[in-house]
CSV table of C-alpha atoms and ligand atoms in Angstrom, one decimal:
chain,number,residue,atom,x,y,z
A,278,MET,CA,-0.8,13.2,-41.3
A,279,PHE,CA,0.1,14.0,-37.7
A,280,GLN,CA,-1.0,17.6,-37.3
A,281,HIS,CA,-3.8,16.5,-34.9
A,282,ILE,CA,-1.4,14.8,-32.5
A,283,GLU,CA,-1.4,16.3,-29.0
A,284,PRO,CA,1.9,16.9,-27.2
A,285,TYR,CA,2.8,14.3,-24.6
A,286,ALA,CA,2.5,16.0,-21.1
A,287,GLY,CA,5.3,13.7,-19.9
A,288,ASP,CA,5.4,11.4,-16.9
A,289,PRO,CA,5.3,13.6,-13.8
A,290,ILE,CA,8.0,11.6,-11.9
A,291,LEU,CA,10.4,11.2,-14.9
A,292,SER,CA,10.0,14.9,-15.8
A,293,LEU,CA,10.9,15.8,-12.2
A,294,ASN,CA,13.9,13.6,-12.5
A,295,GLU,CA,15.0,15.5,-15.6
A,296,ALA,CA,14.5,18.8,-13.9
A,297,PHE,CA,16.7,17.5,-11.0
A,298,GLN,CA,19.5,16.6,-13.5
A,299,LYS,CA,19.4,20.1,-14.9
A,300,ASP,CA,19.4,21.8,-11.5
A,301,PRO,CA,22.9,23.4,-11.0
A,302,ARG,CA,22.9,23.4,-7.2
A,303,ALA,CA,25.6,21.1,-5.8
A,304,ASP,CA,23.6,20.3,-2.6
A,305,LYS,CA,20.4,19.3,-4.4
A,306,VAL,CA,18.6,16.1,-3.1
A,307,ASN,CA,16.6,13.8,-5.3
A,308,LEU,CA,13.8,12.1,-3.4
A,309,SER,CA,11.4,11.8,-6.3
A,310,ILE,CA,12.2,8.8,-8.4
A,311,GLY,CA,11.7,5.2,-7.0
A,312,ILE,CA,15.4,4.1,-7.2
A,313,TYR,CA,17.6,2.9,-4.4
A,314,PHE,CA,20.8,5.1,-4.0
A,315,ASP,CA,23.6,4.1,-1.7
A,316,ASP,CA,25.1,6.2,1.0
A,317,GLN,CA,27.3,7.9,-1.6
A,318,GLY,CA,24.3,8.8,-3.7
A,319,ARG,CA,25.1,6.2,-6.4
A,320,ILE,CA,22.8,3.5,-7.9
A,321,PRO,CA,24.8,0.4,-6.8
A,322,VAL,CA,25.7,-2.5,-9.0
A,323,LEU,CA,25.4,-5.4,-6.6
A,324,GLY,CA,28.4,-7.7,-6.1
A,325,SER,CA,26.2,-10.8,-6.7
A,326,VAL,CA,25.0,-9.3,-10.0
A,327,ARG,CA,28.5,-8.4,-11.2
A,328,GLN,CA,29.7,-12.0,-10.5
A,329,ALA,CA,26.7,-13.5,-12.3
A,330,GLU,CA,27.6,-11.3,-15.3
A,331,ALA,CA,31.3,-12.2,-15.1
A,332,GLN,CA,30.3,-15.9,-15.2
A,333,MET,CA,28.0,-15.3,-18.3
A,334,LEU,CA,30.8,-13.5,-20.1
A,335,ALA,CA,33.4,-16.2,-19.3
A,336,GLU,CA,31.0,-18.9,-20.5
A,337,GLY,CA,30.3,-17.3,-23.8
A,338,GLY,CA,27.1,-18.9,-25.0
A,339,THR,CA,24.7,-17.8,-27.7
A,340,LYS,CA,22.7,-14.6,-28.3
A,341,SER,CA,19.7,-16.5,-29.6
A,342,TYR,CA,16.1,-15.5,-28.9
A,343,LEU,CA,14.6,-16.7,-25.7
A,344,PRO,CA,11.2,-18.6,-25.9
A,345,ILE,CA,8.1,-16.3,-25.8
A,346,GLU,CA,7.6,-17.2,-22.2
A,347,GLY,CA,11.2,-16.5,-21.2
A,348,ALA,CA,14.1,-18.7,-19.9
A,349,ALA,CA,13.0,-21.9,-18.2
A,350,ALA,CA,15.7,-21.4,-15.5
A,351,MET,CA,14.5,-17.9,-14.7
A,352,ARG,CA,10.9,-18.9,-14.6
A,353,SER,CA,11.4,-21.7,-12.1
A,354,ALA,CA,13.8,-19.6,-10.0
A,355,VAL,CA,11.0,-16.9,-9.8
A,356,GLN,CA,8.5,-19.5,-8.8
A,357,SER,CA,10.6,-20.7,-5.9
A,358,LEU,CA,11.4,-17.2,-4.8
A,359,LEU,CA,7.7,-16.2,-4.7
A,360,PHE,CA,6.1,-19.3,-3.4
A,361,GLY,CA,8.9,-21.1,-1.6
A,362,PRO,CA,10.4,-24.2,-3.2
A,363,GLU,CA,8.0,-26.7,-1.6
A,364,HIS,CA,4.7,-25.0,-2.2
A,365,GLU,CA,1.8,-27.2,-3.2
A,366,ALA,CA,0.8,-24.8,-6.0
A,367,LEU,CA,4.2,-25.4,-7.7
A,368,ALA,CA,4.2,-29.2,-7.0
A,369,SER,CA,0.7,-29.5,-8.7
A,370,GLY,CA,1.8,-27.4,-11.7
A,371,ARG,CA,-1.0,-24.9,-11.3
A,372,VAL,CA,1.2,-21.8,-11.6
A,373,ALA,CA,1.8,-20.3,-15.1
A,374,THR,CA,4.9,-18.1,-15.0
A,375,LEU,CA,6.4,-15.9,-17.8
A,376,GLN,CA,9.6,-13.9,-17.7
A,377,THR,CA,8.6,-10.4,-18.8
A,378,VAL,CA,10.1,-7.0,-19.7
A,379,GLY,CA,10.3,-5.7,-16.2
A,380,SER,CA,7.3,-6.1,-14.0
A,381,SER,CA,5.7,-3.3,-16.1
A,382,GLY,CA,5.8,-5.7,-19.0
A,383,GLY,CA,4.1,-8.3,-16.8
A,384,LEU,CA,1.5,-6.0,-15.6
A,385,LYS,CA,0.6,-4.9,-19.1
A,386,VAL,CA,0.6,-8.5,-20.5
A,387,GLY,CA,-1.7,-9.4,-17.7
A,388,ALA,CA,-4.0,-6.4,-18.4
A,389,ASP,CA,-4.2,-7.3,-22.1
A,390,PHE,CA,-5.0,-10.9,-21.2
A,391,LEU,CA,-7.8,-9.8,-18.8
A,392,LYS,CA,-9.3,-7.5,-21.4
A,393,ARG,CA,-9.4,-10.5,-23.8
A,394,TRP,CA,-10.6,-13.2,-21.4
A,395,LEU,CA,-12.6,-11.4,-18.7
A,396,PRO,CA,-13.8,-8.5,-20.9
A,397,GLY,CA,-16.6,-7.3,-18.6
A,398,SER,CA,-14.3,-6.9,-15.6
A,399,ALA,CA,-13.3,-3.6,-14.0
A,400,VAL,CA,-10.0,-3.1,-12.2
A,401,TRP,CA,-9.9,-1.6,-8.6
A,402,VAL,CA,-6.8,0.1,-7.4
A,403,SER,CA,-5.9,1.6,-4.1
A,404,ASP,CA,-6.5,5.3,-3.5
A,405,PRO,CA,-3.8,6.4,-4.1
A,406,THR,CA,-1.6,4.0,-6.2
A,407,TRP,CA,1.4,4.1,-8.5
A,408,ASP,CA,0.1,6.4,-11.4
A,409,ASN,CA,1.1,3.9,-14.1
A,410,HIS,CA,-1.3,1.3,-12.8
A,411,ARG,CA,-4.3,3.3,-13.9
A,412,ALA,CA,-2.6,4.2,-17.2
A,413,MET,CA,-1.7,0.6,-18.0
A,414,PHE,CA,-5.1,-0.9,-17.3
A,415,GLU,CA,-7.0,1.9,-18.9
A,416,GLY,CA,-4.6,1.6,-21.8
A,417,ALA,CA,-5.6,-2.1,-22.1
A,418,GLY,CA,-9.2,-1.0,-22.4
A,419,LEU,CA,-10.4,-1.9,-18.8
A,420,PRO,CA,-12.3,0.5,-16.6
A,421,VAL,CA,-10.3,1.5,-13.5
A,422,HIS,CA,-11.8,2.5,-10.1
A,423,THR,CA,-10.4,3.1,-6.7
A,424,TYR,CA,-11.0,1.5,-3.3
A,425,PRO,CA,-10.2,3.5,0.0
A,426,TYR,CA,-6.7,2.9,1.2
A,427,TYR,CA,-4.6,5.7,2.7
A,428,ASP,CA,-5.9,7.5,5.8
A,429,ALA,CA,-5.1,11.2,5.5
A,430,GLY,CA,-6.2,11.7,9.1
A,431,ASP,CA,-9.0,13.9,10.5
A,432,ALA,CA,-8.1,17.1,12.2
A,433,ALA,CA,-11.5,17.4,13.9
A,434,SER,CA,-11.3,14.1,15.8
A,435,GLY,CA,-7.5,14.3,16.1
A,436,ARG,CA,-7.0,11.1,14.1
A,437,PRO,CA,-3.4,11.3,12.7
A,438,ALA,CA,-2.6,10.8,9.0
A,439,GLY,CA,-0.5,7.9,7.8
A,440,GLY,CA,-2.6,4.8,8.5
A,441,LEU,CA,-4.7,2.4,6.5
A,442,ARG,CA,-8.5,2.7,6.0
A,443,PHE,CA,-8.9,-1.0,6.2
A,444,ASP,CA,-12.5,-1.2,7.2
A,445,ALA,CA,-13.5,1.2,4.4
A,446,MET,CA,-11.4,-0.9,2.0
A,447,LEU,CA,-13.1,-4.1,3.0
A,448,GLU,CA,-16.6,-2.5,2.7
A,449,THR,CA,-15.9,-1.4,-0.9
A,450,LEU,CA,-14.5,-4.8,-1.8
A,451,ARG,CA,-17.6,-6.5,-0.3
A,452,SER,CA,-19.8,-4.5,-2.7
A,453,LEU,CA,-18.0,-5.4,-5.9
A,454,PRO,CA,-19.4,-7.7,-8.6
A,455,ALA,CA,-17.8,-11.1,-9.1
A,456,ARG,CA,-14.8,-11.3,-11.4
A,457,ASN,CA,-13.7,-7.8,-10.8
A,458,VAL,CA,-10.0,-7.4,-10.5
A,459,VAL,CA,-8.4,-6.0,-7.2
A,460,LEU,CA,-4.9,-4.7,-7.6
A,461,LEU,CA,-3.0,-5.0,-4.4
A,462,HIS,CA,0.6,-4.0,-3.5
A,463,ALA,CA,2.1,-7.1,-1.9
A,464,CYS,CA,4.5,-5.0,0.2
A,465,CYS,CA,6.0,-1.6,0.4
A,466,HIS,CA,3.0,0.3,-1.0
A,467,ASN,CA,3.9,2.9,-3.6
A,468,PRO,CA,3.4,5.8,-3.0
A,469,THR,CA,2.3,5.7,0.7
A,470,GLY,CA,4.6,3.1,2.4
A,471,VAL,CA,1.4,1.9,4.2
A,472,ASP,CA,1.0,-1.9,4.1
A,473,LEU,CA,-1.6,-4.4,5.3
A,474,THR,CA,-0.5,-6.3,8.4
A,475,PRO,CA,-0.4,-10.2,8.1
A,476,ALA,CA,-3.7,-10.2,10.1
A,477,GLN,CA,-5.3,-7.8,7.6
A,478,TRP,CA,-4.2,-10.0,4.7
A,479,GLN,CA,-5.8,-12.9,6.5
A,480,ALA,CA,-9.1,-10.9,6.9
A,481,LEU,CA,-9.0,-10.0,3.2
A,482,VAL,CA,-8.9,-13.6,1.9
A,483,PRO,CA,-12.5,-14.5,2.8
A,484,VAL,CA,-13.8,-11.3,1.2
A,485,LEU,CA,-11.9,-12.0,-2.0
A,486,ARG,CA,-13.2,-15.6,-2.0
A,487,GLU,CA,-16.8,-14.8,-1.2
A,488,ARG,CA,-17.1,-12.0,-3.7
A,489,GLU,CA,-15.3,-14.2,-6.3
A,490,LEU,CA,-12.8,-11.3,-6.9
A,491,LEU,CA,-9.5,-11.7,-8.8
A,492,PRO,CA,-6.6,-10.4,-6.8
A,493,TYR,CA,-3.7,-9.0,-8.9
A,494,LEU,CA,-0.6,-8.6,-6.7
A,495,ASP,CA,2.2,-6.1,-7.6
A,496,LEU,CA,5.4,-7.1,-5.9
A,497,ALA,CA,7.9,-4.5,-7.0
A,498,TYR,CA,9.9,-4.1,-3.8
A,499,GLN,CA,10.5,-7.6,-2.5
A,500,GLY,CA,13.1,-7.4,0.3
A,501,TYR,CA,12.7,-3.7,1.1
A,502,GLY,CA,9.9,-4.3,3.7
A,503,ASP,CA,10.7,-7.0,6.2
A,504,GLY,CA,12.9,-9.4,4.2
A,505,ILE,CA,12.8,-11.5,1.0
A,506,ASP,CA,10.6,-14.3,2.4
A,507,ALA,CA,8.5,-12.1,4.7
A,508,ASP,CA,7.6,-9.8,1.8
A,509,ALA,CA,6.3,-12.7,-0.2
A,510,HIS,CA,3.8,-13.3,2.6
A,511,ALA,CA,0.7,-12.2,0.6
A,512,VAL,CA,1.7,-14.3,-2.4
A,513,ARG,CA,2.0,-17.4,-0.2
A,514,LEU,CA,-1.1,-16.7,1.8
A,515,LEU,CA,-3.3,-16.3,-1.3
A,516,ALA,CA,-1.8,-19.4,-2.9
A,517,ALA,CA,-2.4,-21.4,0.3
A,518,SER,CA,-6.0,-20.2,0.4
A,519,GLY,CA,-6.7,-21.7,-3.0
A,520,LEU,CA,-7.5,-18.4,-4.7
A,521,VAL,CA,-6.9,-17.9,-8.4
A,522,PHE,CA,-4.7,-14.7,-8.7
A,523,PHE,CA,-2.0,-12.9,-10.6
A,524,VAL,CA,1.3,-11.7,-9.3
A,525,ALA,CA,3.7,-9.4,-11.2
A,526,ASN,CA,7.1,-9.2,-9.6
A,527,SER,CA,10.2,-7.1,-10.3
A,528,PHE,CA,13.9,-7.4,-9.9
A,529,SER,CA,14.6,-3.8,-10.8
A,530,LYS,CA,14.9,-2.7,-7.1
A,531,SER,CA,15.7,-6.0,-5.4
A,532,MET,CA,18.7,-6.7,-7.6
A,533,SER,CA,19.3,-3.0,-8.6
A,534,VAL,CA,19.1,-3.9,-12.3
A,535,TYR,CA,16.6,-1.2,-13.4
A,536,GLY,CA,17.7,-1.0,-17.0
A,537,GLU,CA,17.9,-4.7,-17.5
A,538,ARG,CA,14.1,-4.9,-17.4
A,539,ALA,CA,13.9,-8.1,-15.3
A,540,GLY,CA,10.5,-9.1,-14.1
A,541,ALA,CA,7.9,-11.9,-14.3
A,542,LEU,CA,4.2,-12.5,-14.3
A,543,SER,CA,2.7,-15.6,-12.5
A,544,VAL,CA,-0.9,-16.7,-12.6
A,545,VAL,CA,-2.0,-19.2,-9.9
A,546,CYS,CA,-4.7,-21.3,-11.4
A,547,GLY,CA,-7.2,-23.9,-10.2
A,548,ASP,CA,-5.3,-26.9,-11.7
A,549,ALA,CA,-2.4,-27.7,-14.0
A,550,ALA,CA,-4.6,-28.0,-17.2
A,551,GLU,CA,-6.0,-24.4,-16.6
A,552,ALA,CA,-2.4,-23.2,-16.0
A,553,GLU,CA,-1.3,-24.6,-19.3
A,554,ARG,CA,-4.1,-22.9,-21.2
A,555,VAL,CA,-3.5,-19.6,-19.4
A,556,LEU,CA,0.2,-19.8,-20.2
A,557,GLY,CA,-0.6,-20.5,-23.8
A,558,GLN,CA,-2.8,-17.4,-24.1
A,559,MET,CA,-0.3,-15.3,-22.3
A,560,LYS,CA,2.3,-16.4,-24.8
A,561,ALA,CA,-0.1,-15.4,-27.6
A,562,THR,CA,-0.4,-11.9,-25.9
A,563,VAL,CA,3.4,-11.6,-25.7
A,564,ARG,CA,4.0,-12.8,-29.2
A,565,ARG,CA,1.9,-10.0,-30.7
A,566,ASN,CA,3.5,-7.5,-28.4
A,567,TYR,CA,7.3,-7.7,-27.8
A,568,SER,CA,7.7,-11.3,-28.9
A,569,SER,CA,10.1,-12.5,-26.2
A,570,PRO,CA,11.9,-11.0,-23.2
A,571,GLY,CA,15.6,-10.3,-22.7
A,572,LEU,CA,18.4,-12.9,-22.5
A,573,HIS,CA,20.7,-10.9,-20.2
A,574,ALA,CA,18.1,-10.3,-17.6
A,575,ALA,CA,17.2,-14.0,-17.4
A,576,GLY,CA,20.9,-14.9,-17.0
A,577,ILE,CA,21.4,-12.5,-14.1
A,578,VAL,CA,18.3,-13.4,-12.2
A,579,SER,CA,18.5,-17.2,-12.6
A,580,ARG,CA,22.2,-17.3,-11.6
A,581,VAL,CA,21.8,-15.0,-8.6
A,582,LEU,CA,18.8,-17.0,-7.3
A,583,ASP,CA,20.1,-20.5,-8.0
A,584,ASP,CA,23.9,-20.3,-7.3
A,585,THR,CA,24.8,-21.5,-3.8
A,586,HIS,CA,27.3,-18.7,-3.4
A,587,LEU,CA,25.6,-15.8,-5.1
A,588,ARG,CA,22.2,-16.4,-3.4
A,589,PRO,CA,23.4,-15.7,0.1
A,590,GLN,CA,25.5,-12.8,-1.1
A,591,TRP,CA,22.5,-11.2,-2.8
A,592,GLU,CA,20.3,-11.8,0.3
A,593,ALA,CA,23.0,-10.0,2.4
A,594,GLU,CA,23.1,-7.1,-0.1
A,595,VAL,CA,19.3,-6.8,0.0
A,596,THR,CA,19.4,-6.7,3.8
A,597,ALA,CA,22.0,-4.0,3.7
A,598,MET,CA,19.8,-1.8,1.4
A,599,ARG,CA,16.7,-2.4,3.6
A,600,GLU,CA,18.6,-1.5,6.8
A,601,ARG,CA,20.2,1.6,5.3
A,602,ILE,CA,16.7,2.9,4.4
A,603,ALA,CA,15.4,2.1,7.9
A,604,GLY,CA,18.4,4.0,9.4
A,605,MET,CA,17.5,7.0,7.2
A,606,ARG,CA,13.9,6.8,8.4
A,607,ARG,CA,15.2,6.9,12.0
A,608,SER,CA,17.5,9.9,11.3
A,609,LEU,CA,14.8,11.9,9.6
A,610,HIS,CA,12.4,11.2,12.4
A,611,SER,CA,14.8,12.2,15.1
A,612,VAL,CA,15.9,15.5,13.4
A,613,LEU,CA,12.4,16.5,12.5
A,614,SER,CA,11.0,15.6,16.0
A,615,ALA,CA,13.7,17.7,17.6
A,616,LYS,CA,13.0,20.7,15.3
A,617,ARG,CA,9.2,20.5,15.3
A,618,PRO,CA,8.3,19.0,18.7
A,619,GLY,CA,4.6,19.6,18.3
A,620,HIS,CA,4.4,17.4,15.2
A,621,ASP,CA,4.0,13.6,15.1
A,622,PHE,CA,6.5,12.1,12.6
A,623,SER,CA,6.1,8.5,13.7
A,624,TYR,CA,4.7,7.6,10.3
A,625,PHE,CA,8.3,7.7,9.0
A,626,LEU,CA,9.1,4.8,11.3
A,627,GLN,CA,5.8,2.8,10.6
A,628,GLN,CA,5.7,3.1,6.8
A,629,ARG,CA,7.7,0.5,4.9
A,630,GLY,CA,9.9,0.3,1.8
A,631,MET,CA,11.3,3.0,-0.3
A,632,PHE,CA,8.5,5.5,0.1
A,633,SER,CA,6.8,7.7,2.7
A,634,TYR,CA,3.8,9.9,2.3
A,635,THR,CA,4.9,13.1,4.1
A,636,GLY,CA,1.6,14.9,4.1
A,637,LEU,CA,3.3,17.9,2.6
A,638,SER,CA,1.0,20.0,0.4
A,639,PRO,CA,1.9,20.7,-3.3
A,640,ALA,CA,2.8,24.3,-2.2
A,641,GLN,CA,5.2,23.0,0.5
A,642,VAL,CA,6.8,20.5,-2.0
A,643,ASP,CA,7.3,23.4,-4.5
A,644,ARG,CA,9.0,25.5,-1.8
A,645,LEU,CA,11.2,22.6,-0.8
A,646,ARG,CA,12.4,22.3,-4.5
A,647,GLU,CA,12.7,25.9,-5.3
A,648,GLU,CA,14.3,27.2,-2.0
A,649,PHE,CA,16.2,24.2,-0.9
A,650,GLY,CA,16.8,22.0,-4.0
A,651,VAL,CA,15.0,19.0,-2.3
A,652,TYR,CA,12.9,17.2,-4.9
A,653,LEU,CA,9.7,15.3,-3.9
A,654,VAL,CA,6.7,14.2,-6.0
A,655,ARG,CA,4.0,16.9,-5.6
A,656,SER,CA,1.7,14.4,-3.9
A,657,GLY,CA,4.1,14.6,-1.0
A,658,ARG,CA,5.6,11.2,-1.7
A,659,MET,CA,9.3,11.0,-0.6
A,660,CYS,CA,11.7,8.3,-1.8
A,661,VAL,CA,13.5,7.7,1.5
A,662,ALA,CA,16.1,5.7,-0.4
A,663,GLY,CA,17.5,9.0,-1.8
A,664,LEU,CA,18.5,10.1,1.7
A,665,ASN,CA,22.1,9.5,2.9
A,666,SER,CA,24.3,10.5,5.8
A,667,GLY,CA,25.4,13.5,3.8
A,668,ASN,CA,22.0,15.0,3.1
A,669,VAL,CA,19.5,13.7,5.7
A,670,GLU,CA,20.1,16.6,8.2
A,671,ARG,CA,19.8,19.2,5.6
A,672,THR,CA,16.7,17.6,4.1
A,673,ALA,CA,15.1,17.4,7.6
A,674,SER,CA,15.9,21.1,8.3
A,675,ALA,CA,14.4,22.1,4.9
A,676,MET,CA,11.3,20.1,5.7
A,677,ALA,CA,11.0,21.7,9.1
A,678,ALA,CA,11.3,25.1,7.5
A,679,VAL,CA,8.5,24.5,5.1
A,680,ILE,CA,6.3,22.9,7.7
A,681,GLY,CA,6.7,26.1,9.6
B,1460,PLP,C1,4.4,-0.3,-7.7
B,1460,PLP,C2,5.3,-0.5,-8.9
B,1460,PLP,N1,5.0,-1.5,-9.7
B,1460,PLP,C3,5.7,-1.8,-10.8
B,1460,PLP,C4,6.8,-1.0,-11.1
B,1460,PLP,C5,7.6,-1.4,-12.3
B,1460,PLP,O1,8.9,-1.8,-12.2
B,1460,PLP,P1,9.7,-2.5,-13.3
B,1460,PLP,O2,9.0,-2.3,-14.6
B,1460,PLP,O3,11.0,-1.7,-13.3
B,1460,PLP,O4,9.9,-3.9,-12.9
B,1460,PLP,C6,7.2,0.0,-10.2
B,1460,PLP,C7,8.4,0.8,-10.6
B,1460,PLP,O5,8.6,1.9,-10.1
B,1460,PLP,C8,6.4,0.3,-9.1
B,1460,PLP,O6,6.7,1.2,-8.3
């Protein structure tokens, strides 16, 4: 029956993580997987999350199924977090929000919905993007193409690597047929760390509107860029511009609750009646997929966001995580600049969020792993959140050695 089945090649990032776990070297450094580690190299359980869980345990409650669309308290807390509590789009009821199984669940439910209701559309993702974007949308049966994004620099003209090809990106978007889907990282671009500035977001809006494109925002790192509200800038701008769009958001990183699978999908529609129909068809998509999302995830998220004590505590915890990463960026930059004075490492300071594109070649990445036990993705992506005061110097020295 199954003789013809091909072996699964594995997910490159998760496979690298497994290889790291098996590596016996005591001073190995894991900068591959997109997870926030604290200065002791542990994945923190936030105090605000622990307290929310303690409250839930003390209160008892049932273990019944949630509705298909998730818990009402979580869905409204997500809406206020994304759009701000007073937003016109919320007041007019034109946002359809579902709690989903992580934001991956949201992205996939949205992809299945698009395949069903906008079947002729193609999806455009940044070059490069998170590998799973392509896999998810192609898996849903939609064609996936790329638009220019990361600037790898140009040795001949002396243009440094590490920027955004914004003009080329706009030019491509201006050439797309109506109703094509444009996947955009709302902040902390994965894998490059290169984001649009507020002025560039502003310049993007008329192009999306004139070409009748459908933006699909992925907000997986809210709070890791400039702050919780600042990182929702793109969501609020698009909503204020009257565009119809999707946004999948995650709490995996912002609440450090990876395994709880806490996320949501929101669709900003033209009016409340459209939002109701969209929500209904999204529910149909979920029902024939995983049926309903998790109860525990909903309890954590709604309590942390709505409780007057837990909310400020969580915001302070997010600030501390963001600032620790920024400190690691500064340390890496200063050690590398001292060791390799001819090189420009300023991209470490400009790029935002958990990731930086280092520009290291696959051969240099292999050398880092084999000789020094420093694990990066072969594209040269580094998870800066894996650095700490105990490993940053050694990592910078190893990088300086392979840069040569
Ligand atoms: C860009 C991006 N989107 C979405 C996700 C999915 O996150 P989750 O399913 O844990 O919410 C990730 C996780 O690494 C990501 O990097």
